[in-house]
Structure formats: C-alpha cells, structure tokens
Amino acid sequence: MHETVDQHMLESILGRNNELAHHNREHFNELGLVAINIMSAPGAGKTTLLEKTLSSLSTDYDCSVIEGDMIGDLDAKRLQKYIPAVHQITTGKSCHLDAQMIARLLHAQKFGGTDYLFIENVGNLVCPAEFPLGEHKRVVLLSVTEGDDKPLKYPVIFHNCDVVVFTKCDLLPYVTFNMVKAKDSIQNLNPKAQCFELSVLNDTGVDNWLNWIKGMRS
Amino acid sequence: MHEATIAQSILQILSEKLLQICPSGQIVKARLLIGEFRNIDVDSLSFSFDTLKKFHLGISSCNLEFETIPTEAVCQKENHIYHPTFENTFLCEQCQSGIGKIIRGEELDLVGTTILSSSMENDQHA
Ligand SMILES: Nc1nc2c(ncn2[C@@H]2O[C@H](COP(=O)(O)OP(=O)(O)OP(=O)(O)O)[C@@H](O)[C@H]2O)c(=O)[nH]1
Ligand SMILES: [Mg+2]
Ligand SMILES: [Zn+2]
C-alpha cells in the first residue's frame, strides 16, 4: 500500500453554500430586488413583524416572501392574507435554510418586478448563522421575553448581522429585560449593528423599522 | 443540528478529491480547522461524520482530526489584539472595548488528507 499525505490543501467546508449564496446575490441584483434574511429563536415574532410589514409596504412596493419552516405552512398561510407571492420551503429535519434551497426556488419561480424579498428563516439562533443565503441584509429579532443575555449566549449570529430588532416591547413592564445591557452586549459584539425597539401589538416603533426598509430603495 | 449538513459537505469534498486523485484509494484521515467563533460542536460533527461515512465508498474508514483555532479580534477602541470569550464578555482586557474585527477563529476548512492506495495508481498521480 502507498500513503499519500496532502498537507497543503485549503478547502472551505461550506464553500459550496457560499458559492451558491454569491450566485443568489447575483440573481437578486439582476432582478433589482432587496433581499432580507430574518432570523430569530422560535416565536420571537418574525411572522408577526412580517404581517405588519407587508400590510404597510405592499400598497407601494411589490413584496415576496420565502417562508422557511421545518414542518407545515402555517406561517405562509398567515402571510398570504397580505400578498400572493409567498413561497414555502419546508426543510424537514434541517434547522436552517441554506443557499441551495433559495437557489432552487429562484430558478423555479418568477421574481421579476419584486422590490423586496423577505426570507423568514427557521426559528433558531444557532444554525442559520452558519449559512449565508446571498441576502443583502441580515436581521436578527430578539424578543424581550427571551432575556437580555441572549447576545452573549449566541454571539455568532449577533456578530454577523446588520440589524437587531427588539420585539414585544409592550411586555417590557412585565419582564426583567435590561435594554441597556442587551444593547451594550450587541455593540460589543458588532459595533455596526443598528437596533430597533418595537411592538407590533401596540404599534410602537414599527415606523422606524419600515423607514429603514424603505431607505434601502430610495 | 447543522453538524449533519457540515458532515455531508465534508464527505462530498472528500469524495470529489478521491475521485480526482485516486478513485480506488481510501481516505483514512482528514484534517479540519475549526474556528472557536463558529457554531460548530466538534463531538456532534464527529458523530454525524462517523454515522454517514459508512455509506461512502473509500471514505468509510476515514478519521477526522480537528484543530481548534482560538478567536482573535482587534478591539474597537485601541486596536488591541485580544481573545474574546464568553468569560470576558467578549471585551478587550486592556481597554474594555468590544470586538472591532475578528481576525481569526472563523475558520471552517479542510486542510489535509491521508490517502492509502495501491502504489501503481498512486504513482501515476503523485
Ligand atoms: N405581546 C406581544 N406578542 C407578540 C408580538 N409580536 C408577536 N407576538 C406573539 O408572539 C408569538 C409568536 O409570534 P410569531 O410571529 O409566530 O413568531 P415567529 O418568530 O414567526 O415564530 P416561528 O416562525 O415559529 O419561529 C405569537 O403568539 C404572537 O402573537 C408583540 O409585539 N407583542
Ligand atoms: Mg414564523
Ligand atoms: Zn483594547
């Protein structure tokens, strides 16, 4: 037997995902749309924020959604009340969307004319952080009921995002969530991250979020 | 867990490499660099890899070897190079500012393989 040792290779293990993410980005740019990847722990309020966002934006902008869930189409059905272009990706055992899932959809469906493509990732603060999709902006939601320690416990996703949205702020009087501490932790992990505080229930702070979105097309 | 997806990616890269270099050979070792600032659990990755490798011809006896790369960052205020960790709440010990830029610790790379083969075929490609 002959032994061949190769110590000079350097191959990125997720290189294929990253190439496909790059490919998706080229599609997004050709289509002239803004793609926003929305990530959070399960139940932080991604779909609720999208409902609110679509109800406001869809009168002036052409919006599409890619809805990632491990099972079922409950969220997609909620969003179809606002726009027809909601595409479900059911990931099965996989706890995140990956660039290939998005690429398949981009090749199979028509996104011409879309201004904004919102991608609701599978609820999870760990896995989605490892799989860029080609999105222009990465948004992480943190609901105040989850605790102000989450940025420190999930530093990778908070380091690798553009925006953090604190959701369910109407519940702040009932929980011990220290907003200053949470924002400090985010700033220490990611000085470029922009933060929004909002409550969809009370309709407070949503305008700042919507203006940020609109700002990407003006 | 996404470690299964990552194990699949490693197997795919190894299969392609084997096909290219020595289709009848056996990859017996693969060396990985895993950055500390990645959400990768090495035990869970090993477990997934060992479960899945049985289904891959020429890789079924491959062992993974890991090198963990500690996180190294430039701090926000004074450009100190430091090791951000959960224990120091990711702050620079010298000036108490946070992460400005991560320079090491985000690796997820395959950096080496050992292939066993009958010498004939291997000599052609060596
Ligand atoms: N009090 C309060 N509750 C909210 C708010 N936004 C969302 N919720 C509630 O939080 C729960 C989860 O909301 P979803 O929008 O389904 O959360 P999600 O992140 O899409 O959940 P998954 O897709 O399953 O990960 C629902 O019961 C919402 O009504 C808010 O602003 N205030
Ligand atoms: Mg949802
Ligand atoms: Zn410093």
Short mmCIF file of N, CA, C and O in Angstrom, two decimals, chain B residues 12-99:
data_model
loop_
_atom_site.label_atom_id
_atom_site.label_comp_id
_atom_site.label_asym_id
_atom_site.label_seq_id
_atom_site.Cartn_x
_atom_site.Cartn_y
_atom_site.Cartn_z
N GLN B 12 -18.72 15.12 0.82
CA GLN B 12 -18.79 15.46 -0.60
C GLN B 12 -17.42 15.94 -1.12
O GLN B 12 -16.96 15.50 -2.17
N ILE B 13 -16.77 16.78 -0.34
CA ILE B 13 -15.46 17.28 -0.76
C ILE B 13 -14.47 16.12 -0.83
O ILE B 13 -13.69 15.99 -1.79
N LEU B 14 -14.51 15.24 0.16
CA LEU B 14 -13.58 14.10 0.18
C LEU B 14 -13.85 13.16 -1.00
O LEU B 14 -12.91 12.67 -1.63
N SER B 15 -15.11 12.91 -1.30
CA SER B 15 -15.46 12.03 -2.43
C SER B 15 -14.90 12.59 -3.72
O SER B 15 -14.33 11.87 -4.54
N GLU B 16 -15.08 13.90 -3.91
CA GLU B 16 -14.59 14.53 -5.14
C GLU B 16 -13.08 14.44 -5.23
O GLU B 16 -12.51 14.17 -6.28
N LYS B 17 -12.42 14.64 -4.09
CA LYS B 17 -10.96 14.60 -4.07
C LYS B 17 -10.47 13.19 -4.41
O LYS B 17 -9.53 13.02 -5.19
N LEU B 18 -11.12 12.21 -3.83
CA LEU B 18 -10.72 10.82 -4.06
C LEU B 18 -10.88 10.46 -5.53
O LEU B 18 -10.00 9.85 -6.15
N LEU B 19 -12.00 10.88 -6.09
CA LEU B 19 -12.28 10.59 -7.50
C LEU B 19 -11.20 11.21 -8.39
O LEU B 19 -10.77 10.62 -9.37
N GLN B 20 -10.78 12.39 -8.01
CA GLN B 20 -9.78 13.13 -8.80
C GLN B 20 -8.40 12.49 -8.69
O GLN B 20 -7.70 12.32 -9.68
N ILE B 21 -8.03 12.13 -7.46
CA ILE B 21 -6.65 11.74 -7.21
C ILE B 21 -6.45 10.25 -7.34
O ILE B 21 -5.45 9.80 -7.91
N CYS B 22 -7.38 9.48 -6.82
CA CYS B 22 -7.12 8.06 -6.69
C CYS B 22 -8.42 7.30 -6.41
O CYS B 22 -8.71 6.94 -5.26
N PRO B 23 -9.22 7.06 -7.47
CA PRO B 23 -10.58 6.52 -7.28
C PRO B 23 -10.64 5.20 -6.51
O PRO B 23 -11.64 4.92 -5.85
N SER B 24 -9.57 4.39 -6.58
CA SER B 24 -9.67 3.11 -5.87
C SER B 24 -9.02 3.17 -4.49
O SER B 24 -8.90 2.16 -3.81
N GLY B 25 -8.58 4.36 -4.09
CA GLY B 25 -7.90 4.51 -2.79
C GLY B 25 -8.89 4.65 -1.64
O GLY B 25 -10.11 4.55 -1.80
N GLN B 26 -8.30 4.85 -0.47
CA GLN B 26 -9.08 5.00 0.76
C GLN B 26 -8.59 6.25 1.47
O GLN B 26 -7.40 6.36 1.75
N ILE B 27 -9.48 7.16 1.78
CA ILE B 27 -9.06 8.29 2.62
C ILE B 27 -9.15 7.83 4.07
O ILE B 27 -10.21 7.42 4.53
N VAL B 28 -8.02 7.84 4.76
CA VAL B 28 -8.02 7.32 6.13
C VAL B 28 -7.97 8.44 7.16
O VAL B 28 -8.24 8.21 8.33
N LYS B 29 -7.60 9.62 6.71
CA LYS B 29 -7.54 10.73 7.66
C LYS B 29 -7.87 12.05 6.95
O LYS B 29 -7.46 12.26 5.81
N ALA B 30 -8.60 12.89 7.63
CA ALA B 30 -8.86 14.23 7.10
C ALA B 30 -8.70 15.22 8.24
O ALA B 30 -9.16 14.98 9.35
N ARG B 31 -7.96 16.29 7.94
CA ARG B 31 -7.66 17.27 9.00
C ARG B 31 -8.49 18.53 8.80
O ARG B 31 -8.54 19.09 7.69
N LEU B 32 -9.12 18.98 9.89
CA LEU B 32 -10.00 20.15 9.80
C LEU B 32 -9.55 21.26 10.73
O LEU B 32 -9.07 20.99 11.83
N LEU B 33 -9.71 22.48 10.28
CA LEU B 33 -9.53 23.64 11.16
C LEU B 33 -10.91 24.16 11.51
O LEU B 33 -11.72 24.44 10.62
N ILE B 34 -11.19 24.26 12.79
CA ILE B 34 -12.50 24.77 13.22
C ILE B 34 -12.28 25.98 14.11
O ILE B 34 -11.67 25.88 15.18
N GLY B 35 -12.75 27.11 13.66
CA GLY B 35 -12.63 28.34 14.46
C GLY B 35 -13.52 28.27 15.68
O GLY B 35 -14.61 27.71 15.64
N GLU B 36 -13.02 28.86 16.76
CA GLU B 36 -13.78 28.90 18.01
C GLU B 36 -15.04 29.77 17.86
O GLU B 36 -16.05 29.52 18.51
N PHE B 37 -14.97 30.77 16.97
CA PHE B 37 -16.11 31.67 16.79
C PHE B 37 -17.01 31.17 15.66
O PHE B 37 -17.42 31.90 14.77
N ARG B 38 -17.26 29.87 15.67
CA ARG B 38 -18.23 29.27 14.75
C ARG B 38 -19.14 28.43 15.62
O ARG B 38 -18.73 27.95 16.66
N ASN B 39 -20.35 28.24 15.16
CA ASN B 39 -21.28 27.41 15.92
C ASN B 39 -21.10 25.94 15.56
O ASN B 39 -22.00 25.30 15.04
N ILE B 40 -19.90 25.42 15.80
CA ILE B 40 -19.66 24.02 15.44
C ILE B 40 -19.30 23.24 16.69
O ILE B 40 -18.32 23.56 17.38
N ASP B 41 -20.08 22.21 16.95
CA ASP B 41 -19.77 21.33 18.06
C ASP B 41 -19.02 20.12 17.50
O ASP B 41 -19.56 19.35 16.69
N VAL B 42 -17.75 20.01 17.91
CA VAL B 42 -16.87 19.01 17.32
C VAL B 42 -17.37 17.58 17.57
O VAL B 42 -17.33 16.73 16.67
N ASP B 43 -17.87 17.31 18.77
CA ASP B 43 -18.38 15.96 19.07
C ASP B 43 -19.56 15.60 18.18
O ASP B 43 -19.64 14.49 17.65
N SER B 44 -20.43 16.56 18.03
CA SER B 44 -21.61 16.30 17.22
C SER B 44 -21.23 16.16 15.74
O SER B 44 -21.81 15.33 15.01
N LEU B 45 -20.22 16.93 15.31
CA LEU B 45 -19.74 16.79 13.93
C LEU B 45 -19.11 15.42 13.72
O LEU B 45 -19.38 14.74 12.72
N SER B 46 -18.27 14.97 14.67
CA SER B 46 -17.65 13.65 14.59
C SER B 46 -18.71 12.55 14.52
O SER B 46 -18.62 11.63 13.72
N PHE B 47 -19.70 12.69 15.38
CA PHE B 47 -20.75 11.68 15.44
C PHE B 47 -21.49 11.60 14.09
O PHE B 47 -21.69 10.51 13.53
N SER B 48 -21.85 12.76 13.56
CA SER B 48 -22.56 12.78 12.27
C SER B 48 -21.68 12.19 11.18
O SER B 48 -22.14 11.39 10.35
N PHE B 49 -20.41 12.58 11.18
CA PHE B 49 -19.48 12.11 10.14
C PHE B 49 -19.34 10.59 10.20
O PHE B 49 -19.43 9.90 9.19
N ASP B 50 -19.16 10.08 11.42
CA ASP B 50 -18.97 8.64 11.57
C ASP B 50 -20.23 7.85 11.20
O ASP B 50 -20.14 6.72 10.72
N THR B 51 -21.37 8.46 11.42
CA THR B 51 -22.62 7.78 11.04
C THR B 51 -22.77 7.75 9.53
O THR B 51 -23.18 6.74 8.95
N LEU B 52 -22.42 8.86 8.89
CA LEU B 52 -22.67 8.99 7.45
C LEU B 52 -21.58 8.37 6.58
O LEU B 52 -21.82 7.98 5.45
N LYS B 53 -20.35 8.29 7.12
CA LYS B 53 -19.23 7.86 6.27
C LYS B 53 -19.39 6.42 5.78
O LYS B 53 -18.87 6.06 4.72
N LYS B 54 -20.12 5.61 6.53
CA LYS B 54 -20.32 4.20 6.16
C LYS B 54 -20.91 4.06 4.76
O LYS B 54 -20.74 3.05 4.10
N PHE B 55 -21.63 5.08 4.34
CA PHE B 55 -22.30 4.99 3.04
C PHE B 55 -21.44 5.53 1.90
O PHE B 55 -21.91 5.67 0.77
N HIS B 56 -20.20 5.88 2.21
CA HIS B 56 -19.33 6.46 1.17
C HIS B 56 -18.12 5.58 0.90
O HIS B 56 -17.25 5.41 1.76
N LEU B 57 -18.10 5.03 -0.30
CA LEU B 57 -17.02 4.16 -0.71
C LEU B 57 -15.68 4.90 -0.65
O LEU B 57 -15.57 6.03 -1.13
N GLY B 58 -14.69 4.27 -0.04
CA GLY B 58 -13.36 4.88 0.00
C GLY B 58 -13.19 5.88 1.14
O GLY B 58 -12.11 6.42 1.36
N ILE B 59 -14.27 6.14 1.88
CA ILE B 59 -14.16 7.10 3.00
C ILE B 59 -14.60 6.44 4.30
O ILE B 59 -14.44 7.00 5.39
N SER B 60 -15.12 5.23 4.21
CA SER B 60 -15.78 4.61 5.36
C SER B 60 -14.84 4.38 6.55
O SER B 60 -15.30 4.22 7.68
N SER B 61 -13.52 4.41 6.30
CA SER B 61 -12.63 4.26 7.46
C SER B 61 -11.87 5.55 7.76
O SER B 61 -10.82 5.54 8.40
N CYS B 62 -12.42 6.65 7.29
CA CYS B 62 -11.73 7.95 7.49
C CYS B 62 -11.95 8.49 8.91
O CYS B 62 -13.07 8.49 9.43
N ASN B 63 -10.86 8.91 9.54
CA ASN B 63 -10.97 9.56 10.84
C ASN B 63 -10.74 11.06 10.69
O ASN B 63 -9.86 11.48 9.95
N LEU B 64 -11.54 11.82 11.41
CA LEU B 64 -11.36 13.28 11.37
C LEU B 64 -10.39 13.71 12.47
O LEU B 64 -10.44 13.19 13.58
N GLU B 65 -9.54 14.65 12.12
CA GLU B 65 -8.61 15.23 13.10
C GLU B 65 -8.92 16.72 13.15
O GLU B 65 -8.98 17.38 12.11
N PHE B 66 -9.13 17.23 14.35
CA PHE B 66 -9.53 18.63 14.47
C PHE B 66 -8.44 19.49 15.07
O PHE B 66 -7.76 19.08 15.99
N GLU B 67 -8.33 20.69 14.54
CA GLU B 67 -7.53 21.70 15.24
C GLU B 67 -8.46 22.89 15.48
O GLU B 67 -9.04 23.44 14.52
N THR B 68 -8.61 23.27 16.74
CA THR B 68 -9.47 24.41 17.05
C THR B 68 -8.64 25.68 17.03
O THR B 68 -7.55 25.73 17.63
N ILE B 69 -9.14 26.68 16.35
CA ILE B 69 -8.42 27.95 16.26
C ILE B 69 -9.08 28.95 17.21
O ILE B 69 -10.24 29.30 17.03
N PRO B 70 -8.33 29.42 18.21
CA PRO B 70 -8.91 30.38 19.16
C PRO B 70 -9.28 31.69 18.46
O PRO B 70 -8.64 32.07 17.47
N THR B 71 -10.30 32.32 18.98
CA THR B 71 -10.73 33.60 18.39
C THR B 71 -9.70 34.69 18.68
O THR B 71 -9.18 34.76 19.80
N GLU B 72 -9.42 35.50 17.70
CA GLU B 72 -8.54 36.64 17.88
C GLU B 72 -9.22 37.84 17.24
O GLU B 72 -9.68 37.74 16.09
N ALA B 73 -9.32 38.93 18.00
CA ALA B 73 -10.01 40.10 17.46
C ALA B 73 -9.19 41.35 17.69
O ALA B 73 -8.32 41.39 18.56
N VAL B 74 -9.48 42.36 16.88
CA VAL B 74 -8.94 43.70 17.11
C VAL B 74 -10.03 44.45 17.87
O VAL B 74 -11.19 44.42 17.47
N CYS B 75 -9.68 45.08 18.98
CA CYS B 75 -10.72 45.72 19.80
C CYS B 75 -11.20 47.02 19.15
O CYS B 75 -10.56 47.56 18.25
N GLN B 76 -12.33 47.51 19.63
CA GLN B 76 -12.97 48.67 19.00
C GLN B 76 -12.23 49.98 19.25
O GLN B 76 -12.19 50.84 18.38
N LYS B 77 -11.66 50.14 20.45
CA LYS B 77 -11.13 51.46 20.82
C LYS B 77 -9.67 51.66 20.45
O LYS B 77 -9.30 52.67 19.87
N GLU B 78 -8.84 50.68 20.84
CA GLU B 78 -7.39 50.92 20.79
C GLU B 78 -6.65 49.98 19.87
O GLU B 78 -5.42 49.91 19.91
N ASN B 79 -7.40 49.22 19.08
CA ASN B 79 -6.78 48.24 18.17
C ASN B 79 -5.90 47.21 18.89
O ASN B 79 -4.94 46.71 18.30
N HIS B 80 -6.22 46.91 20.14
CA HIS B 80 -5.51 45.81 20.80
C HIS B 80 -5.95 44.49 20.17
O HIS B 80 -7.11 44.35 19.79
N ILE B 81 -5.02 43.57 20.10
CA ILE B 81 -5.38 42.22 19.65
C ILE B 81 -5.69 41.40 20.91
O ILE B 81 -4.88 41.39 21.84
N TYR B 82 -6.84 40.77 20.95
CA TYR B 82 -7.19 40.03 22.17
C TYR B 82 -8.04 38.80 21.85
O TYR B 82 -8.41 38.57 20.70
N HIS B 83 -8.32 38.04 22.89
CA HIS B 83 -9.06 36.79 22.75
C HIS B 83 -10.45 36.95 23.36
O HIS B 83 -10.62 36.81 24.57
N PRO B 84 -11.45 37.28 22.53
CA PRO B 84 -12.79 37.47 23.08
C PRO B 84 -13.43 36.14 23.44
O PRO B 84 -13.42 35.21 22.63
N THR B 85 -13.96 36.05 24.64
CA THR B 85 -14.61 34.81 25.08
C THR B 85 -15.88 35.17 25.85
O THR B 85 -16.07 36.32 26.26
N PHE B 86 -16.67 34.17 26.09
CA PHE B 86 -17.86 34.37 26.92
C PHE B 86 -17.46 34.87 28.30
O PHE B 86 -18.10 35.76 28.87
N GLU B 87 -16.34 34.33 28.81
CA GLU B 87 -15.90 34.66 30.17
C GLU B 87 -15.53 36.14 30.31
O GLU B 87 -15.82 36.76 31.33
N ASN B 88 -14.91 36.71 29.29
CA ASN B 88 -14.59 38.15 29.39
C ASN B 88 -15.67 39.01 28.71
O ASN B 88 -15.43 40.16 28.36
N THR B 89 -16.85 38.43 28.55
CA THR B 89 -17.99 39.05 27.85
C THR B 89 -17.55 39.72 26.53
O THR B 89 -18.08 40.75 26.14
N PHE B 90 -16.58 39.06 25.88
CA PHE B 90 -16.08 39.46 24.56
C PHE B 90 -15.40 40.83 24.57
O PHE B 90 -15.28 41.48 23.54
N LEU B 91 -14.97 41.26 25.78
CA LEU B 91 -14.33 42.58 25.89
C LEU B 91 -12.80 42.46 25.96
O LEU B 91 -12.26 41.50 26.51
N CYS B 92 -12.16 43.47 25.43
CA CYS B 92 -10.71 43.56 25.49
C CYS B 92 -10.28 43.82 26.94
O CYS B 92 -10.80 44.73 27.59
N GLU B 93 -9.34 43.02 27.44
CA GLU B 93 -8.93 43.16 28.84
C GLU B 93 -8.23 44.50 29.08
O GLU B 93 -8.28 45.05 30.17
N GLN B 94 -7.59 45.03 28.05
CA GLN B 94 -6.81 46.26 28.25
C GLN B 94 -7.65 47.52 28.28
O GLN B 94 -7.36 48.44 29.03
N CYS B 95 -8.66 47.60 27.44
CA CYS B 95 -9.42 48.86 27.38
C CYS B 95 -10.92 48.67 27.51
O CYS B 95 -11.68 49.64 27.42
N GLN B 96 -11.34 47.44 27.75
CA GLN B 96 -12.77 47.14 27.97
C GLN B 96 -13.68 47.49 26.80
O GLN B 96 -14.89 47.66 26.98
N SER B 97 -13.10 47.62 25.59
CA SER B 97 -14.00 47.81 24.44
C SER B 97 -14.24 46.44 23.79
O SER B 97 -13.57 45.46 24.11
N GLY B 98 -15.22 46.41 22.90
CA GLY B 98 -15.62 45.13 22.31
C GLY B 98 -14.90 44.79 21.01
O GLY B 98 -13.86 45.36 20.70
N ILE B 99 -15.50 43.87 20.29
CA ILE B 99 -14.91 43.36 19.05
C ILE B 99 -15.03 44.40 17.94
O ILE B 99 -16.13 44.83 17.61
#
